[in-house]
């Protein structure tokens, strides 16, 4: 047995724990986020959002479980909650993708992309859930169970995502952004959520947190929302809406009351404006303005949108033609910004039609295909503009001009046809079936589909395209349709709309008889005000409250108050009292949001590379959509491209997915209490867990650090490391439940034994409780298997989408080979024996060949191929890719042969080969070599077996020739026990402790080990050829194996450790078999305290990961004792220069030498010794005739030539200060040899 290098260092394989499975989710925020409150870091207001989301998820999961167990329950309330939560969470994610993540990416690269991809994965989970909800199998029991499982998986996925945000994203935002910047980001976040969703989101959020948390969030929002009174009124009206609902319905309280109220409000949206008939609407009619619109059919205002969009698109097409004529691409950024604006307007207009107009007119009416085509064409045009911008000076090609104009014209034609069809098919139905009131409501709801930051830009753009009468009619219809609770909101809309007019007149005054901004901001006694909670903020008597930030903390205001005549920002210190605003009877003054000009977030008008989907329909654009473009071009891996070495890492994903599918599908059978299946399922799970842990450890320890070593890729892998921690926790939880299930199953089996029947009859209730508990655990385990499948599926998908392409871009093939070698070098033989069949069983023959070629290339300096052949010896073929269907893996994976070994060219039997002479054998080898029809692997196999055929045939005949019947008393040389400790009767020899002797295949004699054989023989023992052993208890010779097969010994272990390849036994030390050395070595194993260096071809301690490599450096003799070091049982030491010697030889050698006997470099840090020499030479005084003489020396350490003062023994290098030098020339003339050392 060989010994690896010293310096063992155990790697801690433990992983930190994160959020657990769906039924045991940690709902508390991370500790790092709890160290400071949202009042100190506004970004931590997201903790309130996360708590509400977790609470809603928990309620949904409990409701789904109740639906699954109660056959009489109705799905409609649950369905409403699903729809509500999906809308809330979808818009929460979209706002993060649009605002938070782009801002973070500007300060910290490579973090936000992963979380945006996770949002897309969660969107896919919602799609699958709603596909199940819309299926026609709702009355089946399997449907109810699957719904509960999918809900649990969704809960696990979202909870883990939020936990990662709290651990990684929030601390980075707090660190990289000031208080004011964080507040600005949150304000942009709120302004990016559609208005109709904000009206539901904030009340729902308020109902999901405690009263104390509600107060904290209220104070935090007071610091986030700009101090303009109108904006504060809008936000806090929404936020406090839930409290009024609860006061009006005191019996409708409880954990889900807020959600039920909001769902009811959503369902009765069209009835919300009934309150306009009451006296509360008097503020709209101070001058008794007629309630009728100037348009006979308000729905015709859709035509205004169509005309404005077509006019803008026509202008864009004209601008494209101008660019074509002049060839000037200098203003493409402004062109692109304009295109993004109209694209977003068109998409939100389409959403409003799909979600509001069309369902109301005709449920079967749909223009989804036209809307998708328009979005696709906008994407193509934007991508074309980006390609022109990236081409730079080379963008003068006429091809670019032609494509730009053609694409712009194509969009114009598509939009015109689409609008014409809508005007012909939809508008007549709306005019016919809806009253003017209902038409106004639909238009107002359509407007509220947009977020505030877009409405601020859209309303002046739209009103600016209308004439005076149409503009007043538009505002009048908006006021008539808005519910009373939207008083402040519709005032804000009106003010923004007025900014689109060029004349000095307030459109609100003409539309409703007064300027609402002026009335609203000057009215103090209105009993209908719903924003009294923030009234103290604007009191002129209170200069400062606990809710205010100090002036030093808020040096800049995000919102500003502008008029049509003066768009400059007002002094923020003068906007605390809203009555001081400069509003006149001729101008409408409302505050701006201050978000569209922010340089923090990425608004749709400011950047062409938005991270979020502009569509709010259930199915968001795919990741291939240009709407998901990022700073780095990440595309899906091309399977058909040339194979890269690193691709083998991702081939493991295919096997992982297969086993995850097995766990998910087959876990449903655990309720049957089948003992055989439970053992098989448990074994399959533990195999997957072990192999996945090895895979994730390799990524965390080798792959991810390699990525992080590139400066442009810092932080790209941290999120995936957190994934591994969370997934390890999921595996641990499943293992715990599976263990409990197994114990309960065993107790049930024992209770069913005949002798237990009497007791069971007396205690049948206990038995029934055990069965019920077993079924509960089985159901719980099924949900956990579903959750881990979803989690790991999403994880490996993101890795392949984001990380896989980075290797092609940043790593050469040689560097990838080295990474693969390091991964394989930390994988032990036992893991490989399970891993290789597990992986190759799911690969095609071509994929298997490519994978093994890569592995052989990475291990070309090692004995890996030899180990592979020995391990699979006895299979149908010696090819590494051929497996039998026997239990290579005890858990039952079927492994199939990947190569067709049917060969009609050459099929000699062993007897034929044995009769061949040397010439005939060589002739057959040449014949096989020249056969072009043979597969290269098959050809190699045949040639190898022909060359070793005589030895193989002889080995097959040996067992027949050696028929020794020890039971008849026939004497066999050495058939007596030997002892390692005769006094204690411990079997073994001076070298090893073991309970057996080996029968040498060369001479047939019995020895305790190969060293004992070689000590008394004139030849060496081939231990790998050993096929028989003798148990020293029963003295019976038998086939070699880990235990004695004699019944009297009762399965006695021959040693604690047995290697079937090396035929090695050891009962004392911790030993492992290295598949790359193909030897057994002392240590805990590869990846634990040792790794195998593929270049040096030796096992090194983990602490020597960064060492100087020398190709096959250990395959030499020790420079001191000249014994072979590769297979030596003595400890070997690695020298700093990359050479090796036995540790014992090193100790003896360094008593008198300090340089390597091979390369002459210093064997360690000689600074102390060289300092002593400096002191010695300083105290010496040379004879006068030698003082000025110098010598040319060559330094053995740094390799540089230089001069040194004359001395008989010591010559110092003037470059590195080493005395490890040798004289190459002695100058006889007097030169200045003084050094600066």
JSON list of C-alpha atoms in Angstrom, two decimals, residues 577-761:
[
{"chain": "A", "resi": 577, "resn": "UNK", "atom": "CA", "xyz": [-46.85, 73.32, 3.53]},
{"chain": "A", "resi": 578, "resn": "UNK", "atom": "CA", "xyz": [-48.78, 72.56, 0.38]},
{"chain": "A", "resi": 579, "resn": "UNK", "atom": "CA", "xyz": [-50.77, 75.80, 0.60]},
{"chain": "A", "resi": 580, "resn": "UNK", "atom": "CA", "xyz": [-47.66, 77.73, -0.37]},
{"chain": "A", "resi": 581, "resn": "UNK", "atom": "CA", "xyz": [-47.55, 76.15, -3.86]},
{"chain": "A", "resi": 582, "resn": "UNK", "atom": "CA", "xyz": [-47.67, 78.57, -6.72]},
{"chain": "A", "resi": 583, "resn": "UNK", "atom": "CA", "xyz": [-51.06, 77.61, -8.19]},
{"chain": "A", "resi": 584, "resn": "UNK", "atom": "CA", "xyz": [-53.06, 80.22, -10.01]},
{"chain": "A", "resi": 585, "resn": "UNK", "atom": "CA", "xyz": [-56.41, 80.21, -11.69]},
{"chain": "A", "resi": 586, "resn": "UNK", "atom": "CA", "xyz": [-54.66, 79.96, -15.05]},
{"chain": "A", "resi": 587, "resn": "UNK", "atom": "CA", "xyz": [-52.30, 77.08, -14.36]},
{"chain": "A", "resi": 588, "resn": "UNK", "atom": "CA", "xyz": [-52.57, 73.61, -12.83]},
{"chain": "A", "resi": 589, "resn": "UNK", "atom": "CA", "xyz": [-49.77, 72.83, -10.40]},
{"chain": "A", "resi": 590, "resn": "UNK", "atom": "CA", "xyz": [-49.22, 69.23, -9.33]},
{"chain": "A", "resi": 591, "resn": "UNK", "atom": "CA", "xyz": [-46.05, 67.54, -8.14]},
{"chain": "A", "resi": 592, "resn": "UNK", "atom": "CA", "xyz": [-43.89, 65.37, -10.33]},
{"chain": "A", "resi": 593, "resn": "UNK", "atom": "CA", "xyz": [-42.84, 61.89, -9.24]},
{"chain": "A", "resi": 594, "resn": "UNK", "atom": "CA", "xyz": [-39.18, 62.56, -9.86]},
{"chain": "A", "resi": 595, "resn": "UNK", "atom": "CA", "xyz": [-38.49, 59.01, -11.02]},
{"chain": "A", "resi": 596, "resn": "UNK", "atom": "CA", "xyz": [-38.21, 59.24, -14.80]},
{"chain": "A", "resi": 597, "resn": "UNK", "atom": "CA", "xyz": [-35.10, 61.39, -14.55]},
{"chain": "A", "resi": 598, "resn": "UNK", "atom": "CA", "xyz": [-33.44, 59.33, -11.83]},
{"chain": "A", "resi": 599, "resn": "UNK", "atom": "CA", "xyz": [-30.02, 57.92, -12.57]},
{"chain": "A", "resi": 600, "resn": "UNK", "atom": "CA", "xyz": [-30.41, 55.01, -10.13]},
{"chain": "A", "resi": 601, "resn": "UNK", "atom": "CA", "xyz": [-33.02, 52.67, -11.54]},
{"chain": "A", "resi": 602, "resn": "UNK", "atom": "CA", "xyz": [-33.46, 51.64, -15.14]},
{"chain": "A", "resi": 603, "resn": "UNK", "atom": "CA", "xyz": [-36.74, 53.04, -16.38]},
{"chain": "A", "resi": 604, "resn": "UNK", "atom": "CA", "xyz": [-38.16, 51.94, -19.70]},
{"chain": "A", "resi": 605, "resn": "UNK", "atom": "CA", "xyz": [-37.66, 55.46, -21.07]},
{"chain": "A", "resi": 606, "resn": "UNK", "atom": "CA", "xyz": [-34.04, 55.69, -19.99]},
{"chain": "A", "resi": 607, "resn": "UNK", "atom": "CA", "xyz": [-32.51, 52.38, -20.99]},
{"chain": "A", "resi": 608, "resn": "UNK", "atom": "CA", "xyz": [-32.97, 49.94, -23.83]},
{"chain": "A", "resi": 609, "resn": "UNK", "atom": "CA", "xyz": [-31.93, 47.03, -21.69]},
{"chain": "A", "resi": 610, "resn": "UNK", "atom": "CA", "xyz": [-34.80, 46.56, -19.30]},
{"chain": "A", "resi": 611, "resn": "UNK", "atom": "CA", "xyz": [-34.68, 43.57, -16.99]},
{"chain": "A", "resi": 612, "resn": "UNK", "atom": "CA", "xyz": [-38.36, 43.06, -16.64]},
{"chain": "A", "resi": 613, "resn": "UNK", "atom": "CA", "xyz": [-41.14, 41.99, -18.89]},
{"chain": "A", "resi": 614, "resn": "UNK", "atom": "CA", "xyz": [-43.23, 44.90, -20.11]},
{"chain": "A", "resi": 615, "resn": "UNK", "atom": "CA", "xyz": [-46.16, 42.53, -20.30]},
{"chain": "A", "resi": 616, "resn": "UNK", "atom": "CA", "xyz": [-48.29, 41.89, -17.27]},
{"chain": "A", "resi": 617, "resn": "UNK", "atom": "CA", "xyz": [-50.16, 39.01, -18.80]},
{"chain": "A", "resi": 618, "resn": "UNK", "atom": "CA", "xyz": [-49.70, 35.65, -17.01]},
{"chain": "A", "resi": 619, "resn": "UNK", "atom": "CA", "xyz": [-47.16, 34.42, -19.54]},
{"chain": "A", "resi": 620, "resn": "UNK", "atom": "CA", "xyz": [-44.27, 36.87, -19.55]},
{"chain": "A", "resi": 621, "resn": "UNK", "atom": "CA", "xyz": [-41.82, 37.00, -22.47]},
{"chain": "A", "resi": 622, "resn": "UNK", "atom": "CA", "xyz": [-39.30, 34.19, -22.53]},
{"chain": "A", "resi": 623, "resn": "UNK", "atom": "CA", "xyz": [-35.70, 34.67, -21.47]},
{"chain": "A", "resi": 624, "resn": "UNK", "atom": "CA", "xyz": [-34.77, 34.79, -25.14]},
{"chain": "A", "resi": 625, "resn": "UNK", "atom": "CA", "xyz": [-36.79, 37.96, -25.49]},
{"chain": "A", "resi": 626, "resn": "UNK", "atom": "CA", "xyz": [-34.76, 41.11, -25.96]},
{"chain": "A", "resi": 627, "resn": "UNK", "atom": "CA", "xyz": [-36.64, 42.56, -23.02]},
{"chain": "A", "resi": 628, "resn": "UNK", "atom": "CA", "xyz": [-34.42, 40.41, -20.82]},
{"chain": "A", "resi": 629, "resn": "UNK", "atom": "CA", "xyz": [-31.11, 41.61, -22.27]},
{"chain": "A", "resi": 630, "resn": "UNK", "atom": "CA", "xyz": [-28.34, 42.18, -19.75]},
{"chain": "A", "resi": 631, "resn": "UNK", "atom": "CA", "xyz": [-24.93, 43.80, -19.74]},
{"chain": "A", "resi": 632, "resn": "UNK", "atom": "CA", "xyz": [-23.43, 40.49, -20.83]},
{"chain": "A", "resi": 633, "resn": "UNK", "atom": "CA", "xyz": [-24.88, 38.54, -23.66]},
{"chain": "A", "resi": 634, "resn": "UNK", "atom": "CA", "xyz": [-25.95, 35.27, -22.11]},
{"chain": "A", "resi": 635, "resn": "UNK", "atom": "CA", "xyz": [-27.63, 32.78, -24.37]},
{"chain": "A", "resi": 636, "resn": "UNK", "atom": "CA", "xyz": [-28.72, 29.23, -23.98]},
{"chain": "A", "resi": 637, "resn": "UNK", "atom": "CA", "xyz": [-25.92, 26.73, -24.49]},
{"chain": "A", "resi": 638, "resn": "UNK", "atom": "CA", "xyz": [-25.72, 25.36, -27.97]},
{"chain": "A", "resi": 639, "resn": "UNK", "atom": "CA", "xyz": [-25.85, 21.62, -27.63]},
{"chain": "A", "resi": 640, "resn": "UNK", "atom": "CA", "xyz": [-24.70, 21.15, -31.18]},
{"chain": "A", "resi": 641, "resn": "UNK", "atom": "CA", "xyz": [-21.55, 23.18, -30.78]},
{"chain": "A", "resi": 642, "resn": "UNK", "atom": "CA", "xyz": [-18.09, 21.75, -30.21]},
{"chain": "A", "resi": 643, "resn": "UNK", "atom": "CA", "xyz": [-17.79, 19.95, -26.90]},
{"chain": "A", "resi": 644, "resn": "UNK", "atom": "CA", "xyz": [-15.87, 21.77, -24.22]},
{"chain": "A", "resi": 645, "resn": "UNK", "atom": "CA", "xyz": [-14.20, 20.00, -21.31]},
{"chain": "A", "resi": 646, "resn": "UNK", "atom": "CA", "xyz": [-16.31, 21.91, -18.80]},
{"chain": "A", "resi": 647, "resn": "UNK", "atom": "CA", "xyz": [-19.47, 20.54, -20.42]},
{"chain": "A", "resi": 648, "resn": "UNK", "atom": "CA", "xyz": [-19.00, 17.34, -18.45]},
{"chain": "A", "resi": 649, "resn": "UNK", "atom": "CA", "xyz": [-19.97, 19.15, -15.26]},
{"chain": "A", "resi": 650, "resn": "UNK", "atom": "CA", "xyz": [-23.33, 19.94, -16.73]},
{"chain": "A", "resi": 651, "resn": "UNK", "atom": "CA", "xyz": [-23.87, 16.38, -17.96]},
{"chain": "A", "resi": 652, "resn": "UNK", "atom": "CA", "xyz": [-24.40, 15.56, -14.30]},
{"chain": "A", "resi": 653, "resn": "UNK", "atom": "CA", "xyz": [-27.46, 17.80, -14.42]},
{"chain": "A", "resi": 654, "resn": "UNK", "atom": "CA", "xyz": [-29.14, 15.36, -16.78]},
{"chain": "A", "resi": 655, "resn": "UNK", "atom": "CA", "xyz": [-28.68, 12.51, -14.32]},
{"chain": "A", "resi": 656, "resn": "UNK", "atom": "CA", "xyz": [-29.80, 14.71, -11.42]},
{"chain": "A", "resi": 657, "resn": "UNK", "atom": "CA", "xyz": [-33.00, 15.58, -13.27]},
{"chain": "A", "resi": 658, "resn": "UNK", "atom": "CA", "xyz": [-33.71, 11.92, -13.94]},
{"chain": "A", "resi": 659, "resn": "UNK", "atom": "CA", "xyz": [-33.42, 10.93, -10.29]},
{"chain": "A", "resi": 660, "resn": "UNK", "atom": "CA", "xyz": [-35.42, 13.97, -9.17]},
{"chain": "A", "resi": 661, "resn": "UNK", "atom": "CA", "xyz": [-38.21, 12.88, -11.49]},
{"chain": "A", "resi": 662, "resn": "UNK", "atom": "CA", "xyz": [-38.04, 9.40, -9.97]},
{"chain": "A", "resi": 663, "resn": "UNK", "atom": "CA", "xyz": [-38.33, 10.77, -6.42]},
{"chain": "A", "resi": 664, "resn": "UNK", "atom": "CA", "xyz": [-41.21, 13.05, -7.36]},
{"chain": "A", "resi": 665, "resn": "UNK", "atom": "CA", "xyz": [-43.24, 10.45, -9.25]},
{"chain": "A", "resi": 666, "resn": "UNK", "atom": "CA", "xyz": [-42.51, 7.37, -7.16]},
{"chain": "A", "resi": 667, "resn": "UNK", "atom": "CA", "xyz": [-42.97, 9.07, -3.78]},
{"chain": "A", "resi": 668, "resn": "UNK", "atom": "CA", "xyz": [-46.70, 8.72, -4.35]},
{"chain": "A", "resi": 669, "resn": "UNK", "atom": "CA", "xyz": [-46.35, 4.96, -3.88]},
{"chain": "A", "resi": 670, "resn": "UNK", "atom": "CA", "xyz": [-45.02, 5.25, -0.33]},
{"chain": "A", "resi": 671, "resn": "UNK", "atom": "CA", "xyz": [-48.55, 5.10, 1.09]},
{"chain": "A", "resi": 672, "resn": "UNK", "atom": "CA", "xyz": [-48.77, 1.45, 0.05]},
{"chain": "A", "resi": 673, "resn": "UNK", "atom": "CA", "xyz": [-46.44, 0.34, 2.89]},
{"chain": "A", "resi": 674, "resn": "UNK", "atom": "CA", "xyz": [-44.39, -1.83, 0.52]},
{"chain": "A", "resi": 675, "resn": "UNK", "atom": "CA", "xyz": [-41.22, -2.89, 2.32]},
{"chain": "A", "resi": 676, "resn": "UNK", "atom": "CA", "xyz": [-39.22, -3.64, -0.83]},
{"chain": "A", "resi": 677, "resn": "UNK", "atom": "CA", "xyz": [-40.17, -0.40, -2.51]},
{"chain": "A", "resi": 678, "resn": "UNK", "atom": "CA", "xyz": [-39.40, 1.63, 0.62]},
{"chain": "A", "resi": 679, "resn": "UNK", "atom": "CA", "xyz": [-35.86, 0.21, 0.74]},
{"chain": "A", "resi": 680, "resn": "UNK", "atom": "CA", "xyz": [-35.39, 0.86, -2.98]},
{"chain": "A", "resi": 681, "resn": "UNK", "atom": "CA", "xyz": [-36.71, 4.40, -2.69]},
{"chain": "A", "resi": 682, "resn": "UNK", "atom": "CA", "xyz": [-34.51, 5.13, 0.33]},
{"chain": "A", "resi": 683, "resn": "UNK", "atom": "CA", "xyz": [-31.44, 3.78, -1.46]},
{"chain": "A", "resi": 684, "resn": "UNK", "atom": "CA", "xyz": [-32.15, 5.81, -4.59]},
{"chain": "A", "resi": 685, "resn": "UNK", "atom": "CA", "xyz": [-32.59, 8.96, -2.52]},
{"chain": "A", "resi": 686, "resn": "UNK", "atom": "CA", "xyz": [-29.36, 8.48, -0.57]},
{"chain": "A", "resi": 687, "resn": "UNK", "atom": "CA", "xyz": [-27.47, 7.78, -3.78]},
{"chain": "A", "resi": 688, "resn": "UNK", "atom": "CA", "xyz": [-28.76, 11.04, -5.28]},
{"chain": "A", "resi": 689, "resn": "UNK", "atom": "CA", "xyz": [-27.98, 12.96, -2.09]},
{"chain": "A", "resi": 690, "resn": "UNK", "atom": "CA", "xyz": [-24.42, 11.67, -1.92]},
{"chain": "A", "resi": 691, "resn": "UNK", "atom": "CA", "xyz": [-23.67, 12.30, -5.58]},
{"chain": "A", "resi": 692, "resn": "UNK", "atom": "CA", "xyz": [-25.33, 15.71, -5.54]},
{"chain": "A", "resi": 693, "resn": "UNK", "atom": "CA", "xyz": [-23.28, 16.68, -2.49]},
{"chain": "A", "resi": 694, "resn": "UNK", "atom": "CA", "xyz": [-20.10, 15.63, -4.29]},
{"chain": "A", "resi": 695, "resn": "UNK", "atom": "CA", "xyz": [-21.20, 17.64, -7.33]},
{"chain": "A", "resi": 696, "resn": "UNK", "atom": "CA", "xyz": [-22.10, 20.78, -5.35]},
{"chain": "A", "resi": 697, "resn": "UNK", "atom": "CA", "xyz": [-18.88, 20.58, -3.30]},
{"chain": "A", "resi": 698, "resn": "UNK", "atom": "CA", "xyz": [-16.88, 20.40, -6.52]},
{"chain": "A", "resi": 699, "resn": "UNK", "atom": "CA", "xyz": [-18.67, 23.49, -7.78]},
{"chain": "A", "resi": 700, "resn": "UNK", "atom": "CA", "xyz": [-18.21, 25.40, -4.51]},
{"chain": "A", "resi": 701, "resn": "UNK", "atom": "CA", "xyz": [-14.55, 24.45, -4.05]},
{"chain": "A", "resi": 702, "resn": "UNK", "atom": "CA", "xyz": [-13.27, 24.42, -7.64]},
{"chain": "A", "resi": 703, "resn": "UNK", "atom": "CA", "xyz": [-15.63, 25.70, -10.34]},
{"chain": "A", "resi": 704, "resn": "UNK", "atom": "CA", "xyz": [-16.98, 28.80, -8.63]},
{"chain": "A", "resi": 705, "resn": "UNK", "atom": "CA", "xyz": [-13.58, 30.01, -7.33]},
{"chain": "A", "resi": 706, "resn": "UNK", "atom": "CA", "xyz": [-12.27, 29.62, -10.89]},
{"chain": "A", "resi": 707, "resn": "UNK", "atom": "CA", "xyz": [-15.06, 31.89, -12.13]},
{"chain": "A", "resi": 708, "resn": "UNK", "atom": "CA", "xyz": [-14.52, 34.40, -9.33]},
{"chain": "A", "resi": 709, "resn": "UNK", "atom": "CA", "xyz": [-10.81, 34.55, -10.17]},
{"chain": "A", "resi": 710, "resn": "UNK", "atom": "CA", "xyz": [-11.70, 36.48, -13.33]},
{"chain": "A", "resi": 711, "resn": "UNK", "atom": "CA", "xyz": [-12.03, 40.14, -12.49]},
{"chain": "A", "resi": 712, "resn": "UNK", "atom": "CA", "xyz": [-15.10, 40.63, -14.68]},
{"chain": "A", "resi": 713, "resn": "UNK", "atom": "CA", "xyz": [-16.90, 37.71, -13.03]},
{"chain": "A", "resi": 714, "resn": "UNK", "atom": "CA", "xyz": [-16.71, 38.70, -9.37]},
{"chain": "A", "resi": 715, "resn": "UNK", "atom": "CA", "xyz": [-19.90, 37.81, -7.43]},
{"chain": "A", "resi": 716, "resn": "UNK", "atom": "CA", "xyz": [-21.33, 35.74, -10.29]},
{"chain": "A", "resi": 717, "resn": "UNK", "atom": "CA", "xyz": [-21.47, 32.51, -8.28]},
{"chain": "A", "resi": 718, "resn": "UNK", "atom": "CA", "xyz": [-22.37, 33.59, -4.75]},
{"chain": "A", "resi": 719, "resn": "UNK", "atom": "CA", "xyz": [-26.08, 33.10, -5.33]},
{"chain": "A", "resi": 720, "resn": "UNK", "atom": "CA", "xyz": [-25.48, 29.52, -6.45]},
{"chain": "A", "resi": 721, "resn": "UNK", "atom": "CA", "xyz": [-23.46, 28.80, -3.34]},
{"chain": "A", "resi": 722, "resn": "UNK", "atom": "CA", "xyz": [-26.45, 29.93, -1.29]},
{"chain": "A", "resi": 723, "resn": "UNK", "atom": "CA", "xyz": [-28.59, 27.60, -3.41]},
{"chain": "A", "resi": 724, "resn": "UNK", "atom": "CA", "xyz": [-26.36, 24.68, -2.43]},
{"chain": "A", "resi": 725, "resn": "UNK", "atom": "CA", "xyz": [-26.82, 25.48, 1.26]},
{"chain": "A", "resi": 726, "resn": "UNK", "atom": "CA", "xyz": [-30.57, 25.64, 0.93]},
{"chain": "A", "resi": 727, "resn": "UNK", "atom": "CA", "xyz": [-30.71, 22.43, -1.08]},
{"chain": "A", "resi": 728, "resn": "UNK", "atom": "CA", "xyz": [-28.56, 20.62, 1.46]},
{"chain": "A", "resi": 729, "resn": "UNK", "atom": "CA", "xyz": [-31.10, 21.62, 4.10]},
{"chain": "A", "resi": 730, "resn": "UNK", "atom": "CA", "xyz": [-33.89, 20.21, 1.94]},
{"chain": "A", "resi": 731, "resn": "UNK", "atom": "CA", "xyz": [-32.01, 16.92, 1.56]},
{"chain": "A", "resi": 732, "resn": "UNK", "atom": "CA", "xyz": [-31.47, 16.74, 5.32]},
{"chain": "A", "resi": 733, "resn": "UNK", "atom": "CA", "xyz": [-35.15, 17.32, 6.01]},
{"chain": "A", "resi": 734, "resn": "UNK", "atom": "CA", "xyz": [-36.17, 14.63, 3.53]},
{"chain": "A", "resi": 735, "resn": "UNK", "atom": "CA", "xyz": [-33.65, 12.23, 5.07]},
{"chain": "A", "resi": 736, "resn": "UNK", "atom": "CA", "xyz": [-35.06, 12.88, 8.52]},
{"chain": "A", "resi": 737, "resn": "UNK", "atom": "CA", "xyz": [-38.65, 12.26, 7.41]},
{"chain": "A", "resi": 738, "resn": "UNK", "atom": "CA", "xyz": [-37.60, 9.17, 5.44]},
{"chain": "A", "resi": 739, "resn": "UNK", "atom": "CA", "xyz": [-35.85, 7.75, 8.52]},
{"chain": "A", "resi": 740, "resn": "UNK", "atom": "CA", "xyz": [-38.97, 8.33, 10.63]},
{"chain": "A", "resi": 741, "resn": "UNK", "atom": "CA", "xyz": [-41.08, 6.70, 7.94]},
{"chain": "A", "resi": 742, "resn": "UNK", "atom": "CA", "xyz": [-38.78, 3.67, 7.84]},
{"chain": "A", "resi": 743, "resn": "UNK", "atom": "CA", "xyz": [-38.87, 3.23, 11.62]},
{"chain": "A", "resi": 744, "resn": "UNK", "atom": "CA", "xyz": [-42.65, 3.53, 11.66]},
{"chain": "A", "resi": 745, "resn": "UNK", "atom": "CA", "xyz": [-42.91, 1.03, 8.82]},
{"chain": "A", "resi": 746, "resn": "UNK", "atom": "CA", "xyz": [-40.75, -1.45, 10.73]},
{"chain": "A", "resi": 747, "resn": "UNK", "atom": "CA", "xyz": [-42.90, -1.09, 13.82]},
{"chain": "A", "resi": 748, "resn": "UNK", "atom": "CA", "xyz": [-46.04, -1.68, 11.75]},
{"chain": "A", "resi": 749, "resn": "UNK", "atom": "CA", "xyz": [-44.49, -4.80, 10.24]},
{"chain": "A", "resi": 750, "resn": "UNK", "atom": "CA", "xyz": [-43.53, -6.13, 13.64]},
{"chain": "A", "resi": 751, "resn": "UNK", "atom": "CA", "xyz": [-47.04, -5.43, 14.91]},
{"chain": "A", "resi": 752, "resn": "UNK", "atom": "CA", "xyz": [-48.47, -7.57, 12.11]},
{"chain": "A", "resi": 753, "resn": "UNK", "atom": "CA", "xyz": [-46.48, -10.62, 13.18]},
{"chain": "A", "resi": 754, "resn": "UNK", "atom": "CA", "xyz": [-48.66, -13.60, 14.33]},
{"chain": "A", "resi": 755, "resn": "UNK", "atom": "CA", "xyz": [-47.38, -13.49, 17.90]},
{"chain": "A", "resi": 756, "resn": "UNK", "atom": "CA", "xyz": [-48.38, -9.85, 18.09]},
{"chain": "A", "resi": 757, "resn": "UNK", "atom": "CA", "xyz": [-51.93, -10.36, 16.82]},
{"chain": "A", "resi": 758, "resn": "UNK", "atom": "CA", "xyz": [-53.45, -10.79, 20.25]},
{"chain": "A", "resi": 759, "resn": "UNK", "atom": "CA", "xyz": [-51.94, -7.60, 21.57]},
{"chain": "A", "resi": 760, "resn": "UNK", "atom": "CA", "xyz": [-52.95, -5.68, 18.46]},
{"chain": "A", "resi": 761, "resn": "UNK", "atom": "CA", "xyz": [-56.58, -6.69, 18.91]}
]
